[in-house]
mmCIF file of C-alpha atoms in Angstrom:
data_model
loop_
_atom_site.group_PDB
_atom_site.id
_atom_site.type_symbol
_atom_site.label_atom_id
_atom_site.label_comp_id
_atom_site.label_asym_id
_atom_site.label_seq_id
_atom_site.Cartn_x
_atom_site.Cartn_y
_atom_site.Cartn_z
ATOM 1 C CA MET C 29 20.815 -9.217 25.483
ATOM 2 C CA PRO C 30 18.674 -12.085 25.178
ATOM 3 C CA THR C 31 19.696 -15.025 22.652
ATOM 4 C CA ASP C 32 17.444 -16.844 20.848
ATOM 5 C CA PHE C 33 18.007 -20.286 18.999
ATOM 6 C CA LEU C 34 16.653 -21.038 15.396
ATOM 7 C CA LEU C 35 16.889 -24.392 13.370
ATOM 8 C CA ASN C 36 17.163 -26.106 16.697
ATOM 9 C CA GLY C 37 20.199 -24.243 17.728
ATOM 10 C CA ARG C 38 22.106 -24.248 14.547
ATOM 11 C CA VAL C 39 21.723 -20.444 14.418
ATOM 12 C CA ARG C 40 22.216 -18.227 17.711
ATOM 13 C CA LEU C 41 20.393 -14.841 17.402
ATOM 14 C CA VAL C 42 20.964 -11.896 19.639
ATOM 15 C CA GLN C 43 18.015 -9.596 19.562
ATOM 16 C CA PRO C 44 16.542 -6.372 21.426
ATOM 17 C CA ALA C 45 15.272 -6.998 24.739
ATOM 18 C CA GLY C 46 12.164 -5.012 23.850
ATOM 19 C CA GLY C 47 10.949 -4.225 20.447
ATOM 20 C CA TYR C 48 11.091 -6.143 17.452
ATOM 21 C CA ARG C 49 11.899 -9.982 17.702
ATOM 22 C CA ALA C 50 12.201 -12.061 14.441
ATOM 23 C CA ALA C 51 9.742 -15.111 14.680
ATOM 24 C CA ILE C 52 9.255 -18.196 12.215
ATOM 25 C CA ASP C 53 8.689 -16.005 8.896
ATOM 26 C CA PRO C 54 12.408 -15.468 8.078
ATOM 27 C CA VAL C 55 12.743 -19.160 8.753
ATOM 28 C CA PHE C 56 10.388 -20.212 6.124
ATOM 29 C CA LEU C 57 11.985 -17.484 3.668
ATOM 30 C CA ALA C 58 15.291 -18.964 4.008
ATOM 31 C CA ALA C 59 13.688 -22.378 3.313
ATOM 32 C CA ILE C 60 12.149 -21.443 -0.046
ATOM 33 C CA THR C 61 15.343 -19.592 -1.082
ATOM 34 C CA ALA C 62 17.213 -22.400 -2.942
ATOM 35 C CA ALA C 63 20.758 -21.309 -2.806
ATOM 36 C CA ALA C 64 23.093 -23.326 -4.765
ATOM 37 C CA PRO C 65 26.707 -23.682 -4.293
ATOM 38 C CA GLY C 66 28.686 -20.567 -5.454
ATOM 39 C CA GLU C 67 25.477 -18.461 -5.546
ATOM 40 C CA ARG C 68 25.447 -14.806 -4.148
ATOM 41 C CA VAL C 69 22.225 -13.911 -2.333
ATOM 42 C CA LEU C 70 20.995 -10.586 -1.141
ATOM 43 C CA ASP C 71 18.807 -10.417 1.845
ATOM 44 C CA VAL C 72 16.849 -6.989 1.553
ATOM 45 C CA GLY C 73 15.879 -5.506 5.026
ATOM 46 C CA THR C 74 17.905 -8.248 6.828
ATOM 47 C CA GLY C 75 17.234 -6.842 10.421
ATOM 48 C CA THR C 76 19.126 -8.866 12.872
ATOM 49 C CA GLY C 77 20.220 -11.246 10.239
ATOM 50 C CA ALA C 78 17.480 -14.200 11.009
ATOM 51 C CA ALA C 79 16.795 -15.109 7.436
ATOM 52 C CA ALA C 80 20.375 -14.569 6.158
ATOM 53 C CA LEU C 81 21.858 -16.723 8.901
ATOM 54 C CA CYS C 82 19.278 -19.569 8.700
ATOM 55 C CA LEU C 83 20.095 -19.594 4.893
ATOM 56 C CA ALA C 84 23.793 -19.760 5.413
ATOM 57 C CA ALA C 85 23.309 -22.515 7.885
ATOM 58 C CA ARG C 86 21.476 -24.445 5.288
ATOM 59 C CA ALA C 87 23.477 -23.494 2.279
ATOM 60 C CA PRO C 88 27.111 -23.294 3.469
ATOM 61 C CA ASP C 89 28.820 -22.770 -0.037
ATOM 62 C CA ALA C 90 26.670 -19.618 -0.777
ATOM 63 C CA THR C 91 27.676 -16.110 -0.064
ATOM 64 C CA LEU C 92 25.206 -13.731 1.497
ATOM 65 C CA VAL C 93 24.936 -9.939 1.748
ATOM 66 C CA GLY C 94 22.233 -8.112 3.972
ATOM 67 C CA LEU C 95 21.218 -4.664 3.472
ATOM 68 C CA GLU C 96 19.633 -2.894 6.371
ATOM 69 C CA GLN C 97 18.561 0.699 6.707
ATOM 70 C CA ARG C 98 18.784 0.738 10.633
ATOM 71 C CA ALA C 99 21.922 1.359 12.029
ATOM 72 C CA ASP C 100 21.262 -0.354 15.121
ATOM 73 C CA ALA C 101 19.776 -3.365 13.302
ATOM 74 C CA VAL C 102 22.961 -3.464 11.133
ATOM 75 C CA ALA C 103 25.077 -3.784 14.536
ATOM 76 C CA PHE C 104 22.999 -6.662 15.709
ATOM 77 C CA ALA C 105 23.104 -8.509 12.389
ATOM 78 C CA ARG C 106 26.867 -8.108 12.319
ATOM 79 C CA ARG C 107 27.007 -9.307 15.932
ATOM 80 C CA ASN C 108 25.032 -12.482 14.940
ATOM 81 C CA ALA C 109 27.219 -13.321 11.894
ATOM 82 C CA ALA C 110 30.064 -13.291 13.960
ATOM 83 C CA LEU C 111 28.464 -15.048 16.753
ATOM 84 C CA ASN C 112 27.617 -18.010 14.375
ATOM 85 C CA GLY C 113 31.226 -17.983 12.811
ATOM 86 C CA MET C 114 29.573 -16.751 9.602
ATOM 87 C CA ASP C 115 31.141 -13.326 9.406
ATOM 88 C CA GLY C 116 33.392 -14.782 6.518
ATOM 89 C CA ARG C 117 30.629 -15.097 4.121
ATOM 90 C CA VAL C 118 27.726 -13.169 5.587
ATOM 91 C CA ALA C 119 28.358 -9.409 5.058
ATOM 92 C CA VAL C 120 25.930 -6.715 6.310
ATOM 93 C CA LEU C 121 25.601 -3.483 4.688
ATOM 94 C CA HIS C 122 24.150 -0.182 6.206
ATOM 95 C CA GLY C 123 21.866 1.446 3.344
ATOM 96 C CA ASP C 124 18.528 2.189 1.923
ATOM 97 C CA LEU C 125 17.146 0.173 -1.011
ATOM 98 C CA LEU C 126 16.050 3.640 -2.453
ATOM 99 C CA ASP C 127 19.547 4.996 -2.384
ATOM 100 C CA PRO C 128 21.634 1.779 -2.266
ATOM 101 C CA PRO C 129 25.506 1.818 -1.147
ATOM 102 C CA PRO C 130 27.761 1.525 -4.113
ATOM 103 C CA ASP C 131 29.075 -1.912 -2.996
ATOM 104 C CA LEU C 132 25.762 -3.192 -4.129
ATOM 105 C CA ARG C 133 26.117 -3.752 -8.082
ATOM 106 C CA PRO C 134 23.130 -4.190 -10.099
ATOM 107 C CA GLY C 135 22.815 -7.387 -11.748
ATOM 108 C CA SER C 136 25.288 -9.237 -9.482
ATOM 109 C CA PHE C 137 22.960 -11.560 -7.460
ATOM 110 C CA ASP C 138 21.568 -14.926 -8.292
ATOM 111 C CA ARG C 139 18.969 -14.523 -5.809
ATOM 112 C CA VAL C 140 17.139 -11.790 -3.583
ATOM 113 C CA MET C 141 15.103 -12.758 -0.650
ATOM 114 C CA MET C 142 13.113 -10.449 1.409
ATOM 115 C CA ASN C 143 10.629 -9.880 4.565
ATOM 116 C CA PRO C 144 9.132 -6.452 3.595
ATOM 117 C CA PRO C 145 6.861 -4.516 6.079
ATOM 118 C CA TYR C 146 3.593 -6.266 5.913
ATOM 119 C CA LEU C 147 1.325 -2.945 6.244
ATOM 120 C CA ARG C 148 0.612 -0.245 3.875
ATOM 121 C CA ALA C 149 1.943 3.127 4.270
ATOM 122 C CA GLY C 150 -0.724 5.441 5.375
ATOM 123 C CA ARG C 151 -3.018 2.645 6.179
ATOM 124 C CA ALA C 152 -1.920 1.602 9.501
ATOM 125 C CA SER C 153 -0.899 3.066 12.733
ATOM 126 C CA PRO C 154 2.756 2.286 13.502
ATOM 127 C CA PRO C 155 3.501 0.854 16.843
ATOM 128 C CA PRO C 156 5.124 3.219 19.200
ATOM 129 C CA ASP C 157 8.670 1.262 19.114
ATOM 130 C CA PRO C 158 10.396 2.819 16.292
ATOM 131 C CA TRP C 159 12.030 -0.752 15.257
ATOM 132 C CA LYS C 160 8.773 -2.393 15.148
ATOM 133 C CA ALA C 161 7.132 0.358 13.243
ATOM 134 C CA ALA C 162 9.962 0.223 10.476
ATOM 135 C CA ALA C 163 9.632 -3.659 10.429
ATOM 136 C CA ASN C 164 5.801 -3.491 10.185
ATOM 137 C CA VAL C 165 4.664 -0.567 8.337
ATOM 138 C CA GLU C 166 5.860 0.746 4.929
ATOM 139 C CA GLY C 167 7.902 3.802 5.111
ATOM 140 C CA ALA C 168 9.256 5.735 2.096
ATOM 141 C CA ALA C 169 9.764 2.597 0.227
ATOM 142 C CA VAL C 170 6.483 0.677 -0.510
ATOM 143 C CA LEU C 171 6.358 -2.955 -1.752
ATOM 144 C CA ALA C 172 6.469 -2.176 -5.405
ATOM 145 C CA ASP C 173 9.929 -0.344 -4.626
ATOM 146 C CA TRP C 174 11.143 -3.456 -2.813
ATOM 147 C CA LEU C 175 10.397 -5.700 -5.878
ATOM 148 C CA ARG C 176 11.684 -3.140 -8.540
ATOM 149 C CA PHE C 177 15.083 -3.185 -6.372
ATOM 150 C CA ALA C 178 15.275 -6.955 -6.398
ATOM 151 C CA HIS C 179 14.853 -6.985 -10.148
ATOM 152 C CA ALA C 180 17.620 -4.512 -10.573
ATOM 153 C CA MET C 181 19.924 -6.480 -8.386
ATOM 154 C CA LEU C 182 19.309 -9.903 -9.825
ATOM 155 C CA THR C 183 21.275 -11.369 -12.646
ATOM 156 C CA PRO C 184 18.992 -12.485 -15.634
ATOM 157 C CA ARG C 185 16.792 -15.271 -14.791
ATOM 158 C CA GLY C 186 17.744 -14.740 -11.105
ATOM 159 C CA VAL C 187 15.098 -15.601 -8.548
ATOM 160 C CA VAL C 188 13.373 -13.304 -5.911
ATOM 161 C CA THR C 189 11.698 -14.801 -2.724
ATOM 162 C CA LEU C 190 9.635 -13.171 -0.225
ATOM 163 C CA VAL C 191 7.315 -13.687 2.680
ATOM 164 C CA HIS C 192 4.245 -11.553 3.055
ATOM 165 C CA ARG C 193 0.628 -11.254 4.161
ATOM 166 C CA ALA C 194 -1.934 -13.297 1.973
ATOM 167 C CA ASP C 195 -4.029 -10.202 1.777
ATOM 168 C CA ARG C 196 -1.198 -8.268 0.000
ATOM 169 C CA LEU C 197 -1.240 -10.974 -2.827
ATOM 170 C CA ASP C 198 -2.641 -8.575 -5.247
ATOM 171 C CA ASP C 199 -0.025 -5.758 -4.777
ATOM 172 C CA ILE C 200 2.692 -8.707 -5.070
ATOM 173 C CA LEU C 201 1.305 -9.943 -8.291
ATOM 174 C CA ASP C 202 1.138 -6.252 -9.645
ATOM 175 C CA ALA C 203 4.594 -5.399 -8.931
ATOM 176 C CA LEU C 204 6.069 -8.392 -10.451
ATOM 177 C CA ARG C 205 4.164 -8.206 -13.578
ATOM 178 C CA GLY C 206 6.139 -7.392 -16.606
ATOM 179 C CA ARG C 207 9.438 -7.903 -14.627
ATOM 180 C CA PHE C 208 9.189 -11.484 -13.403
ATOM 181 C CA GLY C 209 7.476 -14.831 -14.496
ATOM 182 C CA ALA C 210 7.531 -18.394 -13.089
ATOM 183 C CA VAL C 211 5.671 -17.062 -10.083
ATOM 184 C CA VAL C 212 5.296 -19.753 -7.226
ATOM 185 C CA ILE C 213 2.851 -19.129 -4.482
ATOM 186 C CA VAL C 214 3.176 -21.096 -1.293
ATOM 187 C CA PRO C 215 0.307 -20.479 1.149
ATOM 188 C CA LEU C 216 0.972 -21.161 4.815
ATOM 189 C CA TRP C 217 -2.040 -22.334 6.633
ATOM 190 C CA PRO C 218 -2.081 -21.815 10.318
ATOM 191 C CA LYS C 219 -3.829 -25.144 10.827
ATOM 192 C CA ALA C 220 -5.613 -27.276 8.370
ATOM 193 C CA GLY C 221 -8.988 -25.914 7.443
ATOM 194 C CA GLN C 222 -7.966 -22.448 8.251
ATOM 195 C CA GLU C 223 -7.331 -19.403 5.986
ATOM 196 C CA ALA C 224 -3.914 -18.715 4.967
ATOM 197 C CA LYS C 225 -2.333 -15.252 6.568
ATOM 198 C CA ARG C 226 0.881 -15.496 5.355
ATOM 199 C CA VAL C 227 2.261 -16.609 1.605
ATOM 200 C CA LEU C 228 5.770 -17.495 0.521
ATOM 201 C CA VAL C 229 6.316 -16.219 -3.200
ATOM 202 C CA SER C 230 9.136 -16.948 -5.503
ATOM 203 C CA ALA C 231 9.485 -15.569 -9.079
ATOM 204 C CA ARG C 232 12.120 -15.618 -11.816
ATOM 205 C CA LYS C 233 13.463 -12.386 -13.474
ATOM 206 C CA GLY C 234 12.641 -12.017 -17.400
ATOM 207 C CA VAL C 235 10.691 -15.230 -18.002
ATOM 208 C CA ASN C 236 7.311 -15.919 -18.980
ATOM 209 C CA THR C 237 6.524 -19.140 -17.386
ATOM 210 C CA PRO C 238 3.005 -19.291 -15.817
ATOM 211 C CA LEU C 239 2.063 -18.631 -12.415
ATOM 212 C CA ARG C 240 1.622 -21.943 -10.170
ATOM 213 C CA LEU C 241 -0.327 -21.927 -6.713
ATOM 214 C CA THR C 242 1.032 -24.962 -4.579
ATOM 215 C CA ALA C 243 -1.055 -26.786 -2.110
ATOM 216 C CA GLY C 244 0.846 -25.152 0.503
ATOM 217 C CA LEU C 245 1.984 -25.999 3.890
ATOM 218 C CA VAL C 246 0.100 -26.403 7.342
ATOM 219 C CA VAL C 247 2.054 -24.837 10.049
ATOM 220 C CA HIS C 248 0.428 -26.316 13.160
ATOM 221 C CA ARG C 249 -1.555 -29.454 14.186
ATOM 222 C CA GLU C 250 -4.716 -29.048 16.093
ATOM 223 C CA ASP C 251 -2.966 -29.152 19.356
ATOM 224 C CA GLY C 252 -0.850 -26.048 18.387
ATOM 225 C CA SER C 253 2.441 -28.100 17.968
ATOM 226 C CA TYR C 254 4.196 -27.812 14.597
ATOM 227 C CA SER C 255 3.313 -30.195 11.818
ATOM 228 C CA ALA C 256 6.031 -32.672 10.637
ATOM 229 C CA GLU C 257 6.563 -30.741 7.553
ATOM 230 C CA ALA C 258 6.938 -27.311 9.489
ATOM 231 C CA ASP C 259 9.129 -29.152 12.068
ATOM 232 C CA ARG C 260 11.364 -30.412 9.335
ATOM 233 C CA ILE C 261 11.993 -26.790 8.083
ATOM 234 C CA LEU C 262 11.974 -25.095 11.287
ATOM 235 C CA ARG C 263 13.908 -27.477 13.668
ATOM 236 C CA ASP C 264 15.874 -29.605 11.019
ATOM 237 C CA ALA C 265 17.014 -26.954 8.475
ATOM 238 C CA GLY C 266 15.091 -28.477 5.624
ATOM 239 C CA ALA C 267 14.474 -26.888 2.395
ATOM 240 C CA LEU C 268 10.870 -25.881 1.301
ATOM 241 C CA THR C 269 10.543 -27.198 -2.457
ATOM 242 C CA PRO C 270 7.109 -26.058 -4.009
#
């Protein structure tokens, strides 16, 4: 199996030779998840563990739990946690957010992070690879279900963070309304002057603080290399503070 390296080698990630492979989205997700020492973080749909392991590398005093529906992905995530010497504080559970395992106690996590499937159920043709299909296209659990689950798992005033497509922002805000406040939106601009295709969103459970739209982050320079700010996050394990 090929091994990829994230955060300039701080995280080693074994992934399937074909099919789904984690890219930069989970690294940005981990960067905006500001886990403090002693906090418990749940990574919903952890896949091969990319986001959880990047956060564990950046926040060594936090405890992480990954939830993953696919048994083959769970095996990869557990292997990756051990490969990085993080299996003592990164646990990976096999289960469905619509029917979570009993080990997941509601109201017990300070933060929940997620990289849900980007495409709406029934409105996209799933890729032939089943792992890619599960990662890209919503199944039985739609986006609103993911955010309801986050709300249930979080402590009072706990924070959810997610990365998603910019054109799903309406759906995200609808799902957050009435449950979360202090919403912060960080557009990810592919290059300066181009429309954002991805957004990072954070929100706090049970508060009424108004929404805030940040200046966002430009990912690439004109020559295609990473911008200085993106490089600080993707290579140097820097936090993204909106």
